[in-house]
Amino acid sequence: MSARPLHFNAFIWPNGYHESAWRVVPDDVRGVLGLPYYAEIARIAERGQMDSIFLADNLAIAEYRATHLPQTQFDPIAVLSALAAVTSHIGLIGTGSTTYTKPWELARRFATLDHLSGGRAGWNIVTTITPLAAAAFGEKSHPDQATRYQRAHEFVAAVNKVWDSWGDDAVIGDREHGIWADRSKLQDPAFHGEYFDVQGVLPFPRPPQGRPVLVQAGQSAAGVGLAAQVAELVFSGPSSLEAGVAFRSNLHAQVTAAGRDPEHVLVLPALMVTLGSTEAEAQATAKRLEELSSPEFRWQNALYTAGLDPDAFDPDKPLPADLWTGSATPSSRAQQLFAAAQARPEASLREVAQQVTGGAGQLHFVGTPEQLADFIIEWQDAGASDGFTIMGSTLPYDLAAFVDHTVPILQQRGRYRTEYTESTLRGHLGLDRPTA
Ligand SMILES: Cc1cc2nc3c(=O)[nH]c(=O)nc-3n(C[C@H](O)[C@H](O)[C@H](O)COP(=O)(O)O)c2cc1C
C-alpha cells in the first residue's frame, strides 16, 4: 500500500446512530433486543475486513431516553462474547467504566473476552459522565471530573498489573509430573495506590494479546491526558477537518512527551454516515431523519450527554449561569453546551440545545460511497485521522453500504486491506504485544 493503511471501527447502536433511525428502518421494533441484530452487523463489518466492532456502555439511563430511543444498553462484554462465536477475525471493543467497577473485576472480564475470541478484545476506558450512575451503584455521590480521571490513571495501571500476573510461558501442561502451570511464573499484582488496592493473580492465564487493546474516547484535556499516557486507539469527536488535525497533533505531542511512540496511537474520529446511490438520495434520507427529530429529545439529550439531569431543568428558560461559574471542571460535552448558552444568554435551553446535536460527535457525512471514500482519504492525508469509527445513521443499512461500496474503492486505491492478514485486534492495528 502506498499510504499508511486505514483502520475502521463499526459503532453498533440500536437501529442506527441517528436518533430517528428506529422510526425509518423497516425492521421489527424489538429486533434490537435479540442476538441476530448484533450478529448481522458484526458479520457485515467482518465482510468489510473492518478492524473492530464497538459497543458503548452508558451506565444508568435517564428515563426520557426510553420515550425517544430504543433502549438496549446490555452489558457489552456479554454481547461481545456472543459475537466472538459468530465471527472469526474482527476485533471486539467494549466500554468499561473506571468509576463504577473494580480493577480486578474489569481485568478479568476483558481478559475472558480476549481468551474466548482468540485475542480480539479491546477496552474503551471511560470514567462515566452521568451522575445517575451513582444512585444505581449505591454510591452517595458521583466523583467530579478531576477525581474521576485521577482514579482512571490508577485504575488502568492496576488492570495492566492483573493482566500481567501470569507469565506468558506459565502454562506447561506437564502431565507426567502433574504440573499444569509453573507457579513461579505467577506474580501477584500487589498494587497499592491512592484509590485502589489490588491483590490476587488473574484466575486464568495471561490473555492471548497479553493485554487487550486500550482505547480512550474522552475529549477534555484530562481525557486526552489519559489517552496520551495509556491509549493505543483513540476515538475522537472533531466537528471539522481543522479540529481533527488539531486534535491528533495535540495528542501526538502529548504521546511523545509521555515517552511513547505516536505511530502506536491510532486516532479514529467518530463519523456518522448516511449513504445513497446519488447525493440527492442521501440528502433526502438525511432530511427525513432530521425532520423526525424531536426538539424535546434534543434539549434533554444535550443535558444528559453533558452529565446533567434533564428532569432538573426548565427548557423554556435560559440555562442557569451558575453551572459554569462554579469551580468544577465541566466535561467536554458540557463545555460545548455552556459555550452555546453563553453566546445566546437570552435564549431558552430548548433553543440553545438545537445547536449541540449528536451524542459522541457531531460529524455527519451525507453523500455517495465514492464521495465518502474521497472524504476519508482527504482526512487521512491531512493528518486528521488514521481511519474512522463508522456510525451508520441507520443500521445495518448504512454500514452495509459502506462495506459493499466504499471499502472496495479504498481497496482499489491501495488504502485498505483486501483480506485479514492477522488474527488479533493488535495485529489488525499494527500494535506490539506488550511483554509481562
Ligand atoms: C466514539 C465515542 C464513543 C464513546 N463511548 C462512550 C461510552 O461507551 N460510554 C461513555 O460513558 N462515554 C463514551 N464516550 C464519551 C467519552 O468517553 C467521555 O466519557 C466523554 O466525552 C466525557 O469525558 P470528557 O469530558 O473527557 O470528554 C464516547 C465518545 C466517543 C467519541
Short mmCIF file of C-alpha atoms and ligand atoms in Angstrom, two decimals:
data_model
loop_
_atom_site.label_atom_id
_atom_site.label_comp_id
_atom_site.label_asym_id
_atom_site.label_seq_id
_atom_site.Cartn_x
_atom_site.Cartn_y
_atom_site.Cartn_z
CA MET A 1 0.00 0.00 0.00
CA SER A 2 1.29 3.46 -0.82
CA ALA A 3 -0.15 5.38 2.15
CA ARG A 4 -0.46 4.00 5.67
CA PRO A 5 -3.35 1.54 5.77
CA LEU A 6 -6.63 2.88 7.06
CA HIS A 7 -8.40 1.40 10.07
CA PHE A 8 -12.14 1.17 10.66
CA ASN A 9 -14.24 0.53 13.72
CA ALA A 10 -18.02 -0.09 13.47
CA PHE A 11 -20.08 1.56 16.20
CA ILE A 12 -23.12 -0.60 16.98
CA TRP A 13 -26.23 1.22 18.16
CA PRO A 14 -29.90 0.20 18.07
CA ASN A 15 -31.26 0.73 14.52
CA GLY A 16 -28.50 3.24 13.77
CA TYR A 17 -26.77 6.22 15.31
CA HIS A 18 -29.25 8.86 14.21
CA GLU A 19 -31.83 9.46 16.91
CA SER A 20 -34.66 8.95 14.36
CA ALA A 21 -33.22 5.76 12.85
CA TRP A 22 -35.67 3.46 14.63
CA ARG A 23 -38.57 5.35 13.05
CA VAL A 24 -37.44 4.88 9.45
CA VAL A 25 -35.99 1.35 9.31
CA PRO A 26 -38.49 -1.34 8.26
CA ASP A 27 -37.42 -3.91 10.88
CA ASP A 28 -39.29 -5.31 13.86
CA VAL A 29 -39.02 -2.67 16.60
CA ARG A 30 -37.98 -5.30 19.17
CA GLY A 31 -35.35 -6.85 16.90
CA VAL A 32 -32.59 -4.76 18.54
CA LEU A 33 -33.11 -6.79 21.73
CA GLY A 34 -32.02 -10.06 20.13
CA LEU A 35 -28.65 -11.52 19.20
CA PRO A 36 -29.44 -11.79 15.45
CA TYR A 37 -29.40 -7.97 15.18
CA TYR A 38 -25.87 -7.76 16.61
CA ALA A 39 -24.65 -10.83 14.75
CA GLU A 40 -25.76 -9.41 11.41
CA ILE A 41 -23.92 -6.13 11.99
CA ALA A 42 -20.79 -7.95 13.18
CA ARG A 43 -20.80 -10.17 10.10
CA ILE A 44 -21.24 -7.19 7.78
CA ALA A 45 -18.33 -5.38 9.46
CA GLU A 46 -16.20 -8.50 9.16
CA ARG A 47 -17.16 -8.85 5.49
CA GLY A 48 -15.61 -5.39 5.09
CA GLN A 49 -12.42 -6.54 6.88
CA MET A 50 -13.01 -3.80 9.45
CA ASP A 51 -10.63 -3.76 12.40
CA SER A 52 -13.32 -3.89 15.06
CA ILE A 53 -16.88 -3.52 16.17
CA PHE A 54 -17.62 -1.36 19.19
CA LEU A 55 -20.29 -1.45 21.88
CA ALA A 56 -20.65 1.59 24.10
CA ASP A 57 -21.73 1.41 27.71
CA ASN A 58 -23.83 4.06 29.38
CA LEU A 59 -24.49 3.04 32.94
CA ALA A 60 -27.82 4.28 34.25
CA ILE A 61 -30.10 5.78 31.64
CA ALA A 62 -32.15 8.90 32.19
CA GLU A 63 -35.77 7.88 31.76
CA TYR A 64 -36.52 10.45 28.99
CA ARG A 65 -34.43 8.25 26.70
CA ALA A 66 -36.97 5.45 26.85
CA THR A 67 -39.55 7.75 25.23
CA HIS A 68 -37.37 8.75 22.31
CA LEU A 69 -34.86 5.99 21.57
CA PRO A 70 -34.65 2.18 21.62
CA GLN A 71 -33.02 1.18 24.91
CA THR A 72 -30.58 -1.70 24.55
CA GLN A 73 -27.77 -0.97 26.96
CA PHE A 74 -26.80 -4.57 27.65
CA ASP A 75 -23.50 -5.47 29.28
CA PRO A 76 -21.10 -5.04 26.33
CA ILE A 77 -18.89 -7.97 27.37
CA ALA A 78 -21.85 -10.34 27.35
CA VAL A 79 -22.85 -9.27 23.84
CA LEU A 80 -19.28 -9.25 22.52
CA SER A 81 -18.69 -12.75 23.92
CA ALA A 82 -21.69 -13.97 21.94
CA LEU A 83 -20.40 -12.17 18.84
CA ALA A 84 -16.99 -13.82 19.26
CA ALA A 85 -18.74 -17.09 18.47
CA VAL A 86 -20.23 -15.89 15.17
CA THR A 87 -17.12 -14.07 13.86
CA SER A 88 -13.53 -15.17 13.39
CA HIS A 89 -11.30 -12.14 12.87
CA ILE A 90 -12.89 -8.84 13.74
CA GLY A 91 -11.83 -7.02 16.92
CA LEU A 92 -14.38 -6.70 19.75
CA ILE A 93 -14.19 -3.43 21.66
CA GLY A 94 -16.41 -2.66 24.62
CA THR A 95 -16.64 0.19 27.08
CA GLY A 96 -15.81 -0.34 30.75
CA SER A 97 -16.10 2.27 33.50
CA THR A 98 -13.22 3.13 35.84
CA THR A 99 -15.65 4.78 38.25
CA TYR A 100 -18.25 2.03 38.65
CA THR A 101 -16.20 -1.17 38.51
CA LYS A 102 -13.19 -2.52 40.35
CA PRO A 103 -9.87 -3.02 38.50
CA TRP A 104 -9.57 -6.75 39.21
CA GLU A 105 -13.13 -7.43 38.12
CA LEU A 106 -12.79 -5.43 34.91
CA ALA A 107 -9.42 -7.02 34.12
CA ARG A 108 -10.99 -10.45 34.47
CA ARG A 109 -14.00 -9.66 32.24
CA PHE A 110 -11.96 -8.22 29.37
CA ALA A 111 -9.34 -10.96 29.66
CA THR A 112 -12.15 -13.52 29.45
CA LEU A 113 -13.31 -11.92 26.20
CA ASP A 114 -9.74 -11.93 24.90
CA HIS A 115 -9.40 -15.66 25.57
CA LEU A 116 -12.80 -16.59 24.17
CA SER A 117 -12.19 -14.58 20.99
CA GLY A 118 -8.61 -15.68 20.42
CA GLY A 119 -7.10 -12.24 21.07
CA ARG A 120 -9.67 -9.81 19.72
CA ALA A 121 -10.66 -7.77 22.80
CA GLY A 122 -10.33 -4.02 23.34
CA TRP A 123 -11.32 -1.92 26.36
CA ASN A 124 -12.72 1.59 25.85
CA ILE A 125 -11.76 3.28 29.10
CA VAL A 126 -14.42 5.73 30.29
CA THR A 127 -14.89 7.49 33.60
CA THR A 128 -18.73 7.64 33.19
CA ILE A 129 -20.22 11.04 32.78
CA THR A 130 -23.76 10.62 34.08
CA PRO A 131 -24.18 11.28 37.81
CA LEU A 132 -27.24 8.99 37.70
CA ALA A 133 -24.86 6.03 37.84
CA ALA A 134 -24.00 6.85 41.47
CA ALA A 135 -27.51 6.06 42.70
CA ALA A 136 -27.68 2.90 40.59
CA PHE A 137 -24.50 1.65 42.24
CA GLY A 138 -25.49 2.72 45.75
CA GLU A 139 -22.89 5.50 45.92
CA LYS A 140 -23.65 8.72 47.78
CA SER A 141 -22.24 10.98 45.06
CA HIS A 142 -20.69 10.97 41.60
CA PRO A 143 -16.98 11.95 41.75
CA ASP A 144 -16.06 15.19 39.95
CA GLN A 145 -14.23 15.06 36.63
CA ALA A 146 -10.73 15.66 38.05
CA THR A 147 -11.15 12.88 40.61
CA ARG A 148 -12.62 10.51 38.04
CA TYR A 149 -9.62 10.93 35.75
CA GLN A 150 -7.12 10.60 38.63
CA ARG A 151 -8.77 7.33 39.56
CA ALA A 152 -8.74 6.28 35.90
CA HIS A 153 -4.94 6.57 35.64
CA GLU A 154 -4.53 4.41 38.71
CA PHE A 155 -7.25 2.00 37.61
CA VAL A 156 -5.54 1.32 34.26
CA ALA A 157 -2.17 0.74 35.95
CA ALA A 158 -3.81 -1.78 38.28
CA VAL A 159 -5.61 -3.56 35.41
CA ASN A 160 -2.36 -3.90 33.48
CA LYS A 161 -0.74 -5.49 36.51
CA VAL A 162 -3.58 -8.00 36.83
CA TRP A 163 -3.28 -8.91 33.12
CA ASP A 164 0.47 -9.34 33.62
CA SER A 165 0.09 -11.56 36.67
CA TRP A 166 0.74 -14.73 34.67
CA GLY A 167 3.93 -15.06 32.66
CA ASP A 168 3.27 -15.89 29.01
CA ASP A 169 5.02 -19.21 29.44
CA ALA A 170 3.39 -20.15 32.76
CA VAL A 171 1.24 -23.00 31.40
CA ILE A 172 3.44 -26.02 30.80
CA GLY A 173 0.88 -28.86 30.88
CA ASP A 174 3.39 -31.37 32.21
CA ARG A 175 1.18 -34.47 32.54
CA GLU A 176 3.99 -36.69 33.65
CA HIS A 177 4.85 -34.61 36.71
CA GLY A 178 1.33 -33.30 37.26
CA ILE A 179 2.23 -29.65 36.77
CA TRP A 180 -0.35 -27.68 34.80
CA ALA A 181 1.34 -24.31 35.28
CA ASP A 182 4.66 -23.20 36.70
CA ARG A 183 3.71 -21.36 39.88
CA SER A 184 6.98 -19.43 39.84
CA LYS A 185 5.69 -17.61 36.71
CA LEU A 186 2.76 -16.17 38.62
CA GLN A 187 3.15 -12.74 40.13
CA ASP A 188 0.68 -11.12 42.47
CA PRO A 189 -0.25 -7.65 41.14
CA ALA A 190 0.26 -6.30 44.68
CA PHE A 191 -1.00 -2.91 43.57
CA HIS A 192 -1.33 -0.25 46.23
CA GLY A 193 -2.47 3.19 45.18
CA GLU A 194 -4.40 6.13 46.48
CA TYR A 195 -7.75 4.73 45.32
CA PHE A 196 -7.23 1.02 44.79
CA ASP A 197 -5.53 -1.90 46.47
CA VAL A 198 -5.45 -4.95 44.25
CA GLN A 199 -4.04 -8.32 45.16
CA GLY A 200 -4.56 -11.73 43.63
CA VAL A 201 -3.50 -13.15 40.30
CA LEU A 202 -5.90 -13.45 37.37
CA PRO A 203 -7.86 -16.69 37.81
CA PHE A 204 -6.63 -17.93 34.41
CA PRO A 205 -3.53 -17.43 32.24
CA ARG A 206 -2.45 -14.23 30.54
CA PRO A 207 -4.78 -13.22 27.67
CA PRO A 208 -3.68 -14.00 24.09
CA GLN A 209 -2.90 -10.35 23.34
CA GLY A 210 -1.01 -10.03 26.62
CA ARG A 211 -3.26 -7.09 27.31
CA PRO A 212 -6.49 -6.27 25.47
CA VAL A 213 -6.10 -3.10 23.36
CA LEU A 214 -6.55 0.09 25.42
CA VAL A 215 -8.97 2.57 23.87
CA GLN A 216 -9.90 6.05 25.09
CA ALA A 217 -12.63 8.44 23.95
CA GLY A 218 -12.55 11.39 26.37
CA GLN A 219 -12.24 14.74 24.59
CA SER A 220 -11.46 17.04 27.54
CA ALA A 221 -7.91 18.00 28.49
CA ALA A 222 -7.99 15.35 31.22
CA GLY A 223 -9.32 12.77 28.75
CA VAL A 224 -6.61 13.50 26.19
CA GLY A 225 -4.06 13.44 29.02
CA LEU A 226 -5.15 9.91 29.93
CA ALA A 227 -5.10 8.85 26.28
CA ALA A 228 -1.55 10.18 25.88
CA GLN A 229 -0.38 8.05 28.80
CA VAL A 230 -2.12 4.77 28.07
CA ALA A 231 -4.31 4.59 24.93
CA GLU A 232 -3.39 2.69 21.81
CA LEU A 233 -6.57 3.65 19.98
CA VAL A 234 -8.41 6.95 20.41
CA PHE A 235 -11.98 7.73 19.39
CA SER A 236 -12.11 11.47 18.79
CA GLY A 237 -15.15 13.64 18.10
CA PRO A 238 -13.96 16.59 15.98
CA SER A 239 -16.52 18.84 14.28
CA SER A 240 -14.32 19.77 11.28
CA LEU A 241 -11.19 18.72 9.40
CA GLU A 242 -9.22 21.51 11.07
CA ALA A 243 -10.39 20.40 14.52
CA GLY A 244 -9.43 16.83 13.60
CA VAL A 245 -5.89 17.83 12.60
CA ALA A 246 -5.50 19.92 15.77
CA PHE A 247 -6.78 17.09 18.00
CA ARG A 248 -4.49 14.47 16.50
CA SER A 249 -1.37 16.65 16.50
CA ASN A 250 -2.01 17.77 20.09
CA LEU A 251 -2.49 14.14 21.12
CA HIS A 252 0.68 13.09 19.30
CA ALA A 253 2.68 15.85 21.02
CA GLN A 254 1.45 14.64 24.41
CA VAL A 255 2.14 11.00 23.49
CA THR A 256 5.71 11.93 22.57
CA ALA A 257 6.11 13.92 25.80
CA ALA A 258 4.95 10.82 27.69
CA GLY A 259 7.82 8.87 26.11
CA ARG A 260 5.59 6.86 23.79
CA ASP A 261 5.60 6.45 20.01
CA PRO A 262 2.72 8.29 18.21
CA GLU A 263 2.90 5.63 15.48
CA HIS A 264 1.35 3.29 18.04
CA VAL A 265 -1.56 5.53 18.97
CA LEU A 266 -4.23 5.46 16.26
CA VAL A 267 -6.95 8.09 16.03
CA LEU A 268 -10.35 7.10 14.63
CA PRO A 269 -12.76 10.08 14.68
CA ALA A 270 -16.43 9.30 15.14
CA LEU A 271 -18.25 9.72 11.81
CA MET A 272 -21.97 9.27 11.31
CA VAL A 273 -22.63 8.28 7.69
CA THR A 274 -25.78 8.49 5.57
CA LEU A 275 -25.18 7.00 2.14
CA GLY A 276 -27.19 6.94 -1.07
CA SER A 277 -26.58 5.85 -4.64
CA THR A 278 -26.82 9.53 -5.59
CA GLU A 279 -26.07 12.56 -3.46
CA ALA A 280 -29.71 13.64 -3.77
CA GLU A 281 -30.87 10.28 -2.42
CA ALA A 282 -28.52 10.51 0.57
CA GLN A 283 -29.61 14.09 1.25
CA ALA A 284 -33.26 13.04 1.13
CA THR A 285 -32.63 10.27 3.69
CA ALA A 286 -30.72 12.64 5.97
CA LYS A 287 -33.50 15.24 5.65
CA ARG A 288 -36.13 12.67 6.59
CA LEU A 289 -34.12 11.63 9.65
CA GLU A 290 -33.68 15.25 10.73
CA GLU A 291 -37.36 16.08 10.19
CA LEU A 292 -38.35 13.26 12.53
CA SER A 293 -36.05 14.55 15.28
CA SER A 294 -37.84 15.66 18.39
CA PRO A 295 -36.98 19.06 19.92
CA GLU A 296 -37.99 17.54 23.27
CA PHE A 297 -35.34 14.87 22.85
CA ARG A 298 -32.71 17.42 21.79
CA TRP A 299 -32.75 19.56 24.93
CA GLN A 300 -32.97 16.60 27.28
CA ASN A 301 -30.19 14.81 25.46
CA ALA A 302 -27.94 17.89 25.44
CA LEU A 303 -28.20 17.89 29.24
CA TYR A 304 -27.80 14.14 29.68
CA THR A 305 -24.68 13.90 27.48
CA ALA A 306 -23.25 16.86 29.41
CA GLY A 307 -23.66 14.89 32.64
CA LEU A 308 -26.71 16.82 33.90
CA ASP A 309 -30.13 15.55 34.97
CA PRO A 310 -32.75 16.67 32.39
CA ASP A 311 -35.55 16.40 34.96
CA ALA A 312 -33.95 19.22 36.97
CA PHE A 313 -34.28 21.92 34.25
CA ASP A 314 -36.97 24.07 32.64
CA PRO A 315 -36.50 24.01 28.85
CA ASP A 316 -38.22 27.35 28.34
CA LYS A 317 -35.73 29.26 30.49
CA PRO A 318 -32.05 30.01 29.79
CA LEU A 319 -29.55 27.62 31.39
CA PRO A 320 -28.61 28.95 34.86
CA ALA A 321 -25.20 30.68 34.70
CA ASP A 322 -24.03 29.14 37.98
CA LEU A 323 -23.47 25.94 36.01
CA TRP A 324 -20.28 27.35 34.51
CA THR A 325 -19.23 29.80 37.22
CA GLY A 326 -18.58 27.01 39.78
CA SER A 327 -15.16 25.51 40.40
CA ALA A 328 -15.78 22.01 38.96
CA THR A 329 -14.24 21.29 35.55
CA PRO A 330 -17.02 20.58 33.06
CA SER A 331 -16.82 17.61 30.70
CA SER A 332 -16.12 18.30 27.01
CA ARG A 333 -19.82 17.95 26.15
CA ALA A 334 -20.81 20.30 28.98
CA GLN A 335 -18.28 22.86 27.73
CA GLN A 336 -19.93 22.82 24.28
CA LEU A 337 -23.38 23.28 25.79
CA PHE A 338 -22.24 26.06 28.13
CA ALA A 339 -20.45 27.88 25.29
CA ALA A 340 -23.61 27.78 23.18
CA ALA A 341 -25.66 29.09 26.14
CA GLN A 342 -23.18 31.89 26.90
CA ALA A 343 -23.21 33.00 23.27
CA ARG A 344 -27.01 33.49 23.46
CA PRO A 345 -27.77 34.43 27.09
CA GLU A 346 -31.42 35.28 26.38
CA ALA A 347 -32.16 32.05 24.51
CA SER A 348 -34.07 29.23 26.17
CA LEU A 349 -32.46 25.88 26.82
CA ARG A 350 -34.72 24.42 24.12
CA GLU A 351 -33.30 26.88 21.54
CA VAL A 352 -29.68 26.51 22.61
CA ALA A 353 -29.92 22.72 22.53
CA GLN A 354 -30.71 22.76 18.83
CA GLN A 355 -27.10 23.81 18.22
CA VAL A 356 -25.49 20.98 20.16
CA THR A 357 -26.73 17.89 18.43
CA GLY A 358 -25.32 14.39 18.50
CA GLY A 359 -24.05 12.09 21.21
CA ALA A 360 -20.43 11.07 20.71
CA GLY A 361 -19.57 13.50 17.92
CA GLN A 362 -21.14 15.90 15.50
CA LEU A 363 -19.51 14.90 12.25
CA HIS A 364 -22.18 13.71 9.82
CA PHE A 365 -21.24 12.64 6.29
CA VAL A 366 -24.08 12.64 3.75
CA GLY A 367 -23.35 11.55 0.19
CA THR A 368 -22.39 8.70 -2.11
CA PRO A 369 -19.93 5.89 -1.33
CA GLU A 370 -17.44 7.48 -3.77
CA GLN A 371 -17.70 10.84 -2.02
CA LEU A 372 -17.18 9.11 1.31
CA ALA A 373 -14.01 7.43 0.03
CA ASP A 374 -12.70 10.86 -1.07
CA PHE A 375 -13.63 12.34 2.31
CA ILE A 376 -11.81 9.58 4.21
CA ILE A 377 -8.67 9.92 2.10
CA GLU A 378 -8.71 13.71 2.49
CA TRP A 379 -8.82 13.34 6.29
CA GLN A 380 -6.05 10.77 6.32
CA ASP A 381 -3.81 12.82 4.02
CA ALA A 382 -4.40 15.97 6.07
CA GLY A 383 -3.23 14.17 9.22
CA ALA A 384 -6.65 14.30 10.90
CA SER A 385 -7.17 10.55 11.23
CA ASP A 386 -5.89 7.01 10.86
CA GLY A 387 -9.34 5.86 9.77
CA PHE A 388 -12.79 6.30 11.30
CA THR A 389 -15.28 4.97 13.78
CA ILE A 390 -18.15 4.46 11.37
CA MET A 391 -21.58 5.14 12.82
CA GLY A 392 -24.24 4.10 10.33
CA SER A 393 -27.07 6.60 10.67
CA THR A 394 -29.32 3.58 10.06
CA LEU A 395 -28.17 0.04 10.85
CA PRO A 396 -27.33 -2.26 9.34
CA TYR A 397 -28.14 -0.29 6.16
CA ASP A 398 -25.53 2.47 6.10
CA LEU A 399 -22.84 0.12 7.40
CA ALA A 400 -23.63 -2.38 4.63
CA ALA A 401 -23.42 0.43 2.06
CA PHE A 402 -20.04 1.48 3.47
CA VAL A 403 -18.71 -2.09 3.42
CA ASP A 404 -20.05 -3.03 -0.01
CA HIS A 405 -19.45 0.24 -1.85
CA THR A 406 -16.89 2.45 -0.06
CA VAL A 407 -14.47 -0.25 1.13
CA PRO A 408 -13.85 -1.60 -2.44
CA ILE A 409 -12.94 1.92 -3.60
CA LEU A 410 -10.46 2.33 -0.75
CA GLN A 411 -9.04 -1.10 -1.58
CA GLN A 412 -8.65 -0.19 -5.26
CA ARG A 413 -6.83 2.97 -4.21
CA GLY A 414 -4.42 0.92 -2.11
CA ARG A 415 -5.56 2.41 1.18
CA TYR A 416 -7.18 -0.57 2.80
CA ARG A 417 -6.56 -4.28 3.35
CA THR A 418 -8.21 -6.71 0.93
CA GLU A 419 -8.10 -9.55 3.44
CA TYR A 420 -7.21 -10.04 7.08
CA THR A 421 -3.54 -10.90 7.44
CA GLU A 422 -3.66 -11.14 11.24
CA SER A 423 -5.95 -12.82 13.71
CA THR A 424 -5.84 -10.46 16.71
CA LEU A 425 -7.02 -6.88 17.20
CA ARG A 426 -3.43 -5.85 17.97
CA GLY A 427 -2.41 -7.48 14.70
CA HIS A 428 -5.03 -5.58 12.67
CA LEU A 429 -3.97 -2.29 14.26
CA GLY A 430 -0.24 -2.96 13.86
CA LEU A 431 0.29 -2.75 17.63
CA ASP A 432 3.01 -4.61 19.52
CA ARG A 433 2.11 -7.28 22.03
CA PRO A 434 3.16 -5.99 25.48
CA THR A 435 5.51 -8.18 27.48
CA ALA A 436 4.50 -9.14 31.01
C1 LIG B 1 -16.76 7.18 19.66
C2 LIG B 1 -17.04 7.52 21.10
C3 LIG B 1 -17.54 6.53 21.94
C4 LIG B 1 -17.83 6.80 23.28
N1 LIG B 1 -18.34 5.81 24.06
C5 LIG B 1 -18.67 6.08 25.35
C6 LIG B 1 -19.25 5.07 26.17
O1 LIG B 1 -19.46 3.94 25.73
N2 LIG B 1 -19.58 5.39 27.43
C7 LIG B 1 -19.37 6.63 27.96
O2 LIG B 1 -19.69 6.84 29.14
N3 LIG B 1 -18.81 7.62 27.21
C8 LIG B 1 -18.47 7.37 25.92
N4 LIG B 1 -17.94 8.35 25.14
C9 LIG B 1 -17.71 9.66 25.75
C10 LIG B 1 -16.30 9.85 26.28
O3 LIG B 1 -15.61 8.66 26.50
C11 LIG B 1 -16.26 10.64 27.55
O4 LIG B 1 -16.85 9.93 28.59
C12 LIG B 1 -16.99 11.93 27.45
O5 LIG B 1 -16.57 12.57 26.30
C13 LIG B 1 -16.75 12.79 28.69
O6 LIG B 1 -15.40 12.89 29.01
P1 LIG B 1 -14.52 14.13 28.55
O7 LIG B 1 -15.05 15.31 29.27
O8 LIG B 1 -13.12 13.79 28.92
O9 LIG B 1 -14.70 14.23 27.06
C14 LIG B 1 -17.62 8.10 23.79
C15 LIG B 1 -17.10 9.10 22.96
C16 LIG B 1 -16.81 8.82 21.62
C17 LIG B 1 -16.26 9.91 20.76
#
